[in-house]
């Protein structure tokens, strides 16, 4: 195989259909850009889940009388509840927060705000803060075990709050993947079409090649490489787009909630992690599409 | 060199076979005219030799290769041993004469060293020594056919198939092309030429195989095109 020959054929081919080539590169780039966005969303969701899994607790709030009477969970009602919880294999640990502690934390949270002055320790419940060993089954078990028990006011599963965030991130992921899929179909058809046009404009060459005994590789490889080159260029543009998007757009958009630790930031390394995946997808899909097209539609 | 044994080729679209039990044996170094009216099976004959098609029945041998049974991946090897020339030249319009000839070697993986050496030689042989840098449209029809012959011959094939090579040329130019094919034949290359051109066949006095309705109706060692045609 002569590399210089194939290279020359590929560039002639790309130049000859330059408008088609550009359309193909752009469509591929948009499609892969969306795939990349989706992958970054998935990664962010994973990170966020990790971030919260060690922080999220189920709070069992105690009734006002128990809260007021018991400052260290030493009395029977609170201790009974605590023991029940601690005996569950789904529970990792239980921490008691007294009214006074809750008040102090509240002051800290709302420091400098009018709300801080309104609240008195008595208006806050003491809570049993439960860390789960099993994130999936744990909260339901705790809710079931505590509901209706003497001394329990209500149960707050922090995961319900966090779930909204996950829903949002999951939505972002689903929408981008759906758009990516639509774009991918367009990209596939364009690649297939371009390969056919390319083969048609070069039918004389290919005819001569066949006649003088060129192997299938020689006749088909230029078309395949043409498709792969556009796929890879599209992937590179997509990666550049993701980088630009990160620095110009996402970083500013998320800066508030990222610095508060609500959502983990999208790191440069994440984009670097996504890029080779996009290049592989771009090259692979283009190669397969090109090959199938040559096999099915082009007689070489 | 070429052997057809009771070769029949039927196309789905036609009730009459394009070739009907054709047996022909061509020795190495022979020059054979394949004549007959349009639709007599000449093109099918050539297509089968090139494995553009496979016979419905019978077998074909080119050199030592069983053409009909050749696996797909071996077809290029067969075609590398057969040079081809057509009525319409089939040159690449955006490549120079030299590049057109070189192309045939590039695509079968010959080194650029070989190509630089061999291309000028074959251009000299066909009488286009000074015209390597010309583009096909700058040449006359006869010169274009010479380029096509150079391209077909540059890899030194065992067999040269020519399908109406003089069909687009005036009589004088045709004579020159025939002289060139004769010269190539004298290097030991077997030449099979399909033609309608009476005067050429009559003047050359070579072997004539005549096809009609897909059958061999004449096979003469020193034939003419035919009385009364």
PDB file of C-alpha atoms in Angstrom, chain B:
ATOM      1  CA  UNK B   1      -2.516 -18.791 -22.735  1.00  0.00           C
ATOM      2  CA  UNK B   2      -6.273 -18.362 -23.077  1.00  0.00           C
ATOM      3  CA  UNK B   3      -8.570 -21.356 -23.161  1.00  0.00           C
ATOM      4  CA  UNK B   4     -12.362 -21.376 -23.256  1.00  0.00           C
ATOM      5  CA  UNK B   5     -14.081 -24.726 -22.898  1.00  0.00           C
ATOM      6  CA  UNK B   6     -17.721 -24.865 -23.952  1.00  0.00           C
ATOM      7  CA  UNK B   7     -18.411 -21.503 -22.365  1.00  0.00           C
ATOM      8  CA  UNK B   8     -22.048 -20.455 -22.170  1.00  0.00           C
ATOM      9  CA  UNK B   9     -23.199 -17.163 -20.770  1.00  0.00           C
ATOM     10  CA  UNK B  10     -26.872 -16.434 -20.313  1.00  0.00           C
ATOM     11  CA  UNK B  11     -28.123 -13.084 -19.082  1.00  0.00           C
ATOM     12  CA  UNK B  12     -31.334 -13.008 -17.117  1.00  0.00           C
ATOM     13  CA  UNK B  13     -32.776 -10.345 -19.402  1.00  0.00           C
ATOM     14  CA  UNK B  14     -32.370 -12.334 -22.589  1.00  0.00           C
ATOM     15  CA  UNK B  15     -33.670 -15.716 -23.715  1.00  0.00           C
ATOM     16  CA  UNK B  16     -30.824 -16.322 -26.155  1.00  0.00           C
ATOM     17  CA  UNK B  17     -27.408 -16.924 -24.574  1.00  0.00           C
ATOM     18  CA  UNK B  18     -24.823 -14.206 -25.218  1.00  0.00           C
ATOM     19  CA  UNK B  19     -22.243 -16.939 -25.653  1.00  0.00           C
ATOM     20  CA  UNK B  20     -23.250 -20.458 -26.626  1.00  0.00           C
ATOM     21  CA  UNK B  21     -20.813 -23.332 -26.023  1.00  0.00           C
ATOM     22  CA  UNK B  22     -17.794 -21.357 -27.173  1.00  0.00           C
ATOM     23  CA  UNK B  23     -14.476 -23.197 -27.208  1.00  0.00           C
ATOM     24  CA  UNK B  24     -11.392 -21.250 -28.218  1.00  0.00           C
ATOM     25  CA  UNK B  25      -7.742 -21.840 -27.534  1.00  0.00           C
ATOM     26  CA  UNK B  26      -5.245 -19.008 -27.902  1.00  0.00           C
ATOM     27  CA  UNK B  27      -1.546 -19.789 -27.622  1.00  0.00           C
ATOM     28  CA  UNK B  28       1.018 -17.571 -25.981  1.00  0.00           C
ATOM     29  CA  UNK B  29       2.162 -14.816 -28.333  1.00  0.00           C
ATOM     30  CA  UNK B  30      -0.754 -15.140 -30.725  1.00  0.00           C
ATOM     31  CA  UNK B  31      -2.583 -12.209 -32.317  1.00  0.00           C
ATOM     32  CA  UNK B  32      -6.293 -12.905 -32.629  1.00  0.00           C
ATOM     33  CA  UNK B  33      -9.056 -10.824 -34.158  1.00  0.00           C
ATOM     34  CA  UNK B  34     -12.471 -11.337 -32.637  1.00  0.00           C
ATOM     35  CA  UNK B  35     -15.047 -10.277 -35.186  1.00  0.00           C
ATOM     36  CA  UNK B  36     -18.775 -10.414 -35.579  1.00  0.00           C
ATOM     37  CA  UNK B  37     -21.759  -8.083 -35.726  1.00  0.00           C
ATOM     38  CA  UNK B  38     -22.965  -6.090 -32.725  1.00  0.00           C
ATOM     39  CA  UNK B  39     -24.575  -8.382 -30.191  1.00  0.00           C
ATOM     40  CA  UNK B  40     -22.649 -11.417 -31.395  1.00  0.00           C
ATOM     41  CA  UNK B  41     -20.968 -11.841 -28.028  1.00  0.00           C
ATOM     42  CA  UNK B  42     -17.582 -10.160 -28.499  1.00  0.00           C
ATOM     43  CA  UNK B  43     -17.947  -7.913 -25.474  1.00  0.00           C
ATOM     44  CA  UNK B  44     -19.200 -10.766 -23.329  1.00  0.00           C
ATOM     45  CA  UNK B  45     -16.174 -12.766 -24.431  1.00  0.00           C
ATOM     46  CA  UNK B  46     -13.825 -10.031 -23.231  1.00  0.00           C
ATOM     47  CA  UNK B  47     -15.788  -9.400 -20.033  1.00  0.00           C
ATOM     48  CA  UNK B  48     -15.550 -13.064 -19.097  1.00  0.00           C
ATOM     49  CA  UNK B  49     -11.790 -13.079 -19.645  1.00  0.00           C
ATOM     50  CA  UNK B  50     -11.515 -10.128 -17.255  1.00  0.00           C
ATOM     51  CA  UNK B  51     -13.832 -11.742 -14.743  1.00  0.00           C
ATOM     52  CA  UNK B  52     -16.209  -8.808 -14.987  1.00  0.00           C
ATOM     53  CA  UNK B  53     -18.722 -11.628 -15.277  1.00  0.00           C
ATOM     54  CA  UNK B  54     -18.680 -15.365 -14.687  1.00  0.00           C
ATOM     55  CA  UNK B  55     -19.815 -17.888 -17.312  1.00  0.00           C
ATOM     56  CA  UNK B  56     -23.079 -19.733 -16.738  1.00  0.00           C
ATOM     57  CA  UNK B  57     -21.402 -22.977 -17.828  1.00  0.00           C
ATOM     58  CA  UNK B  58     -17.987 -24.035 -19.026  1.00  0.00           C
ATOM     59  CA  UNK B  59     -14.549 -23.001 -17.907  1.00  0.00           C
ATOM     60  CA  UNK B  60     -12.055 -20.313 -18.814  1.00  0.00           C
ATOM     61  CA  UNK B  61      -8.336 -20.368 -18.244  1.00  0.00           C
ATOM     62  CA  UNK B  62      -6.048 -17.385 -18.554  1.00  0.00           C
ATOM     63  CA  UNK B  63      -2.413 -18.295 -18.062  1.00  0.00           C
ATOM     64  CA  UNK B  64      -2.713 -20.859 -15.249  1.00  0.00           C
ATOM     65  CA  UNK B  65      -5.752 -19.297 -13.613  1.00  0.00           C
ATOM     66  CA  UNK B  66      -9.187 -20.872 -13.617  1.00  0.00           C
ATOM     67  CA  UNK B  67     -11.013 -17.597 -14.194  1.00  0.00           C
ATOM     68  CA  UNK B  68     -14.556 -18.727 -13.441  1.00  0.00           C
ATOM     69  CA  UNK B  69     -13.573 -20.284 -10.124  1.00  0.00           C
ATOM     70  CA  UNK B  70     -11.194 -17.560  -9.066  1.00  0.00           C
ATOM     71  CA  UNK B  71     -11.998 -16.298  -5.564  1.00  0.00           C
ATOM     72  CA  UNK B  72     -12.813 -12.584  -5.418  1.00  0.00           C
ATOM     73  CA  UNK B  73      -9.623 -11.613  -3.691  1.00  0.00           C
ATOM     74  CA  UNK B  74      -7.555 -13.192  -6.460  1.00  0.00           C
ATOM     75  CA  UNK B  75      -9.309 -11.275  -9.256  1.00  0.00           C
ATOM     76  CA  UNK B  76      -6.876  -8.328  -9.047  1.00  0.00           C
ATOM     77  CA  UNK B  77      -4.006 -10.757  -9.686  1.00  0.00           C
ATOM     78  CA  UNK B  78      -5.751 -11.900 -12.868  1.00  0.00           C
ATOM     79  CA  UNK B  79      -6.339  -8.368 -14.032  1.00  0.00           C
ATOM     80  CA  UNK B  80      -2.736  -7.433 -13.403  1.00  0.00           C
ATOM     81  CA  UNK B  81      -1.840  -9.980 -16.048  1.00  0.00           C
ATOM     82  CA  UNK B  82      -4.295  -8.593 -18.576  1.00  0.00           C
ATOM     83  CA  UNK B  83      -3.977  -5.183 -20.192  1.00  0.00           C
ATOM     84  CA  UNK B  84      -7.078  -3.489 -21.554  1.00  0.00           C
ATOM     85  CA  UNK B  85      -7.703  -0.924 -24.269  1.00  0.00           C
ATOM     86  CA  UNK B  86     -11.075   0.501 -25.265  1.00  0.00           C
ATOM     87  CA  UNK B  87     -12.648   2.482 -28.039  1.00  0.00           C
ATOM     88  CA  UNK B  88     -13.144   5.461 -25.727  1.00  0.00           C
ATOM     89  CA  UNK B  89      -9.564   5.455 -24.303  1.00  0.00           C
ATOM     90  CA  UNK B  90     -10.736   5.950 -20.676  1.00  0.00           C
ATOM     91  CA  UNK B  91      -7.959   8.318 -19.733  1.00  0.00           C
ATOM     92  CA  UNK B  92      -8.165  10.428 -16.604  1.00  0.00           C
ATOM     93  CA  UNK B  93      -8.695  13.958 -17.954  1.00  0.00           C
ATOM     94  CA  UNK B  94      -7.054  15.825 -15.077  1.00  0.00           C
ATOM     95  CA  UNK B  95      -3.861  13.805 -15.093  1.00  0.00           C
ATOM     96  CA  UNK B  96      -1.004  14.247 -17.526  1.00  0.00           C
ATOM     97  CA  UNK B  97       0.028  11.525 -19.941  1.00  0.00           C
ATOM     98  CA  UNK B  98       2.816  10.446 -17.605  1.00  0.00           C
ATOM     99  CA  UNK B  99       0.510  10.461 -14.585  1.00  0.00           C
ATOM    100  CA  UNK B 100      -2.119   8.449 -16.424  1.00  0.00           C
ATOM    101  CA  UNK B 101       0.400   5.719 -17.111  1.00  0.00           C
ATOM    102  CA  UNK B 102       1.939   5.960 -13.651  1.00  0.00           C
ATOM    103  CA  UNK B 103      -1.536   5.662 -12.083  1.00  0.00           C
ATOM    104  CA  UNK B 104      -1.852   2.080 -13.321  1.00  0.00           C
ATOM    105  CA  UNK B 105       1.309   1.176 -11.433  1.00  0.00           C
ATOM    106  CA  UNK B 106       0.611   3.238  -8.319  1.00  0.00           C
ATOM    107  CA  UNK B 107      -2.700   1.533  -7.667  1.00  0.00           C
ATOM    108  CA  UNK B 108      -1.150  -1.905  -7.709  1.00  0.00           C
ATOM    109  CA  UNK B 109       1.463  -0.775  -5.231  1.00  0.00           C
ATOM    110  CA  UNK B 110       4.591  -0.389  -7.381  1.00  0.00           C
ATOM    111  CA  UNK B 111       7.357   1.708  -5.863  1.00  0.00           C
ATOM    112  CA  UNK B 112       7.909   5.237  -7.100  1.00  0.00           C
ATOM    113  CA  UNK B 113      11.438   4.221  -8.131  1.00  0.00           C
ATOM    114  CA  UNK B 114      10.055   1.582 -10.498  1.00  0.00           C
ATOM    115  CA  UNK B 115       7.461   4.008 -11.807  1.00  0.00           C
ATOM    116  CA  UNK B 116      10.033   6.718 -12.565  1.00  0.00           C
ATOM    117  CA  UNK B 117      12.034   4.199 -14.529  1.00  0.00           C
ATOM    118  CA  UNK B 118       9.289   2.306 -16.350  1.00  0.00           C
ATOM    119  CA  UNK B 119       6.902   5.077 -17.415  1.00  0.00           C
ATOM    120  CA  UNK B 120       9.337   6.934 -19.745  1.00  0.00           C
ATOM    121  CA  UNK B 121      10.339   3.605 -21.300  1.00  0.00           C
ATOM    122  CA  UNK B 122       6.806   2.651 -22.186  1.00  0.00           C
ATOM    123  CA  UNK B 123       6.020   6.160 -23.445  1.00  0.00           C
ATOM    124  CA  UNK B 124       9.022   5.883 -25.767  1.00  0.00           C
ATOM    125  CA  UNK B 125       7.747   2.500 -26.912  1.00  0.00           C
ATOM    126  CA  UNK B 126       4.363   3.908 -27.930  1.00  0.00           C
ATOM    127  CA  UNK B 127       5.981   6.933 -29.540  1.00  0.00           C
ATOM    128  CA  UNK B 128       5.004   9.567 -27.019  1.00  0.00           C
ATOM    129  CA  UNK B 129       8.494  10.176 -25.652  1.00  0.00           C
ATOM    130  CA  UNK B 130       8.257  13.961 -25.450  1.00  0.00           C
ATOM    131  CA  UNK B 131       4.646  14.243 -24.358  1.00  0.00           C
ATOM    132  CA  UNK B 132       4.632  13.000 -20.774  1.00  0.00           C
ATOM    133  CA  UNK B 133       3.584  16.404 -19.434  1.00  0.00           C
ATOM    134  CA  UNK B 134       0.642  16.911 -21.801  1.00  0.00           C
ATOM    135  CA  UNK B 135      -2.943  16.546 -20.706  1.00  0.00           C
ATOM    136  CA  UNK B 136      -5.148  14.117 -22.641  1.00  0.00           C
ATOM    137  CA  UNK B 137      -7.283  16.847 -24.236  1.00  0.00           C
ATOM    138  CA  UNK B 138      -4.178  18.373 -25.771  1.00  0.00           C
ATOM    139  CA  UNK B 139      -3.575  15.190 -27.753  1.00  0.00           C
ATOM    140  CA  UNK B 140      -5.106  13.795 -30.921  1.00  0.00           C
ATOM    141  CA  UNK B 141      -7.321  10.722 -30.789  1.00  0.00           C
ATOM    142  CA  UNK B 142      -4.529   8.487 -32.007  1.00  0.00           C
ATOM    143  CA  UNK B 143      -2.166   9.852 -29.390  1.00  0.00           C
ATOM    144  CA  UNK B 144      -4.752   9.352 -26.675  1.00  0.00           C
ATOM    145  CA  UNK B 145      -5.141   5.734 -27.704  1.00  0.00           C
ATOM    146  CA  UNK B 146      -1.359   5.384 -27.524  1.00  0.00           C
ATOM    147  CA  UNK B 147      -1.499   6.619 -23.934  1.00  0.00           C
ATOM    148  CA  UNK B 148      -4.182   4.055 -23.200  1.00  0.00           C
ATOM    149  CA  UNK B 149      -2.040   1.334 -24.759  1.00  0.00           C
ATOM    150  CA  UNK B 150       0.971   2.507 -22.766  1.00  0.00           C
ATOM    151  CA  UNK B 151      -1.110   2.307 -19.608  1.00  0.00           C
ATOM    152  CA  UNK B 152      -2.353  -1.180 -20.487  1.00  0.00           C
ATOM    153  CA  UNK B 153       1.134  -2.384 -21.329  1.00  0.00           C
ATOM    154  CA  UNK B 154       3.235  -0.689 -18.652  1.00  0.00           C
ATOM    155  CA  UNK B 155       2.891  -3.573 -16.223  1.00  0.00           C
ATOM    156  CA  UNK B 156       3.969  -6.008 -18.972  1.00  0.00           C
ATOM    157  CA  UNK B 157       0.787  -8.072 -19.036  1.00  0.00           C
ATOM    158  CA  UNK B 158       0.690 -11.537 -20.559  1.00  0.00           C
ATOM    159  CA  UNK B 159      -2.424 -10.670 -22.523  1.00  0.00           C
ATOM    160  CA  UNK B 160      -3.610  -7.427 -24.107  1.00  0.00           C
ATOM    161  CA  UNK B 161      -7.346  -7.180 -24.749  1.00  0.00           C
ATOM    162  CA  UNK B 162      -8.397  -4.469 -27.165  1.00  0.00           C
ATOM    163  CA  UNK B 163     -12.104  -3.711 -27.605  1.00  0.00           C
ATOM    164  CA  UNK B 164     -12.559  -1.767 -30.853  1.00  0.00           C
ATOM    165  CA  UNK B 165      -9.372   0.214 -30.265  1.00  0.00           C
ATOM    166  CA  UNK B 166      -9.611   1.890 -33.662  1.00  0.00           C
ATOM    167  CA  UNK B 167     -13.348   2.532 -33.503  1.00  0.00           C
ATOM    168  CA  UNK B 168     -12.928   6.268 -32.990  1.00  0.00           C
ATOM    169  CA  UNK B 169      -9.943   6.778 -35.265  1.00  0.00           C
ATOM    170  CA  UNK B 170      -9.450   7.585 -38.947  1.00  0.00           C
ATOM    171  CA  UNK B 171      -7.941   4.895 -41.194  1.00  0.00           C
ATOM    172  CA  UNK B 172      -4.384   6.257 -41.180  1.00  0.00           C
ATOM    173  CA  UNK B 173      -4.295   6.649 -37.433  1.00  0.00           C
ATOM    174  CA  UNK B 174      -5.838   3.206 -37.100  1.00  0.00           C
ATOM    175  CA  UNK B 175      -2.969   1.778 -39.136  1.00  0.00           C
ATOM    176  CA  UNK B 176      -0.478   3.381 -36.746  1.00  0.00           C
ATOM    177  CA  UNK B 177      -2.289   1.913 -33.755  1.00  0.00           C
ATOM    178  CA  UNK B 178      -2.247  -1.518 -35.420  1.00  0.00           C
ATOM    179  CA  UNK B 179       1.495  -1.219 -35.970  1.00  0.00           C
ATOM    180  CA  UNK B 180       1.878  -0.440 -32.301  1.00  0.00           C
ATOM    181  CA  UNK B 181      -0.246  -3.449 -31.277  1.00  0.00           C
ATOM    182  CA  UNK B 182       1.850  -5.595 -33.590  1.00  0.00           C
ATOM    183  CA  UNK B 183       4.996  -4.337 -31.979  1.00  0.00           C
ATOM    184  CA  UNK B 184       3.594  -5.170 -28.570  1.00  0.00           C
ATOM    185  CA  UNK B 185       2.594  -8.591 -29.866  1.00  0.00           C
ATOM    186  CA  UNK B 186       6.191  -9.161 -30.995  1.00  0.00           C
ATOM    187  CA  UNK B 187       7.390  -8.748 -27.407  1.00  0.00           C
ATOM    188  CA  UNK B 188       5.556 -12.018 -26.712  1.00  0.00           C
ATOM    189  CA  UNK B 189       2.316 -10.498 -25.445  1.00  0.00           C
ATOM    190  CA  UNK B 190      -0.822 -12.305 -26.548  1.00  0.00           C
ATOM    191  CA  UNK B 191      -3.222  -9.828 -28.198  1.00  0.00           C
ATOM    192  CA  UNK B 192      -6.962 -10.324 -28.562  1.00  0.00           C
ATOM    193  CA  UNK B 193      -8.674  -7.551 -30.479  1.00  0.00           C
ATOM    194  CA  UNK B 194     -12.392  -7.221 -31.027  1.00  0.00           C
ATOM    195  CA  UNK B 195     -13.147  -5.152 -34.107  1.00  0.00           C
ATOM    196  CA  UNK B 196     -15.543  -4.266 -36.911  1.00  0.00           C
ATOM    197  CA  UNK B 197     -12.845  -2.851 -39.130  1.00  0.00           C
ATOM    198  CA  UNK B 198     -12.698  -4.907 -42.352  1.00  0.00           C
ATOM    199  CA  UNK B 199      -9.635  -3.289 -43.825  1.00  0.00           C
ATOM    200  CA  UNK B 200      -7.536  -3.839 -40.737  1.00  0.00           C
ATOM    201  CA  UNK B 201      -8.447  -7.497 -40.436  1.00  0.00           C
ATOM    202  CA  UNK B 202      -7.911  -8.037 -44.143  1.00  0.00           C
ATOM    203  CA  UNK B 203      -4.540  -6.319 -44.233  1.00  0.00           C
ATOM    204  CA  UNK B 204      -3.106  -7.982 -41.138  1.00  0.00           C
ATOM    205  CA  UNK B 205      -3.811 -11.581 -42.135  1.00  0.00           C
ATOM    206  CA  UNK B 206      -3.886 -12.874 -38.616  1.00  0.00           C
ATOM    207  CA  UNK B 207      -6.029 -15.437 -36.873  1.00  0.00           C
ATOM    208  CA  UNK B 208      -9.723 -14.569 -37.016  1.00  0.00           C
ATOM    209  CA  UNK B 209     -12.362 -15.911 -34.675  1.00  0.00           C
ATOM    210  CA  UNK B 210     -15.831 -14.943 -35.832  1.00  0.00           C
ATOM    211  CA  UNK B 211     -18.807 -14.954 -33.497  1.00  0.00           C
ATOM    212  CA  UNK B 212     -22.421 -14.858 -34.532  1.00  0.00           C
ATOM    213  CA  UNK B 213     -25.409 -15.152 -32.193  1.00  0.00           C
ATOM    214  CA  UNK B 214     -23.010 -16.222 -29.463  1.00  0.00           C
ATOM    215  CA  UNK B 215     -21.449 -19.075 -31.383  1.00  0.00           C
ATOM    216  CA  UNK B 216     -18.073 -19.461 -33.045  1.00  0.00           C
ATOM    217  CA  UNK B 217     -18.866 -19.641 -36.741  1.00  0.00           C
ATOM    218  CA  UNK B 218     -15.325 -19.369 -38.047  1.00  0.00           C
ATOM    219  CA  UNK B 219     -11.801 -19.800 -36.693  1.00  0.00           C
ATOM    220  CA  UNK B 220      -9.114 -19.279 -39.335  1.00  0.00           C
ATOM    221  CA  UNK B 221      -5.385 -19.057 -38.823  1.00  0.00           C
ATOM    222  CA  UNK B 222      -4.866 -16.406 -41.508  1.00  0.00           C
ATOM    223  CA  UNK B 223      -8.271 -14.957 -42.009  1.00  0.00           C
ATOM    224  CA  UNK B 224      -9.963 -11.986 -43.618  1.00  0.00           C
ATOM    225  CA  UNK B 225     -13.019 -10.174 -42.345  1.00  0.00           C
ATOM    226  CA  UNK B 226     -15.309 -12.049 -44.657  1.00  0.00           C
ATOM    227  CA  UNK B 227     -16.369 -12.236 -48.235  1.00  0.00           C
ATOM    228  CA  UNK B 228     -19.277 -10.065 -49.257  1.00  0.00           C
ATOM    229  CA  UNK B 229     -19.420  -8.112 -46.031  1.00  0.00           C
TER     230      UNK B 229
END
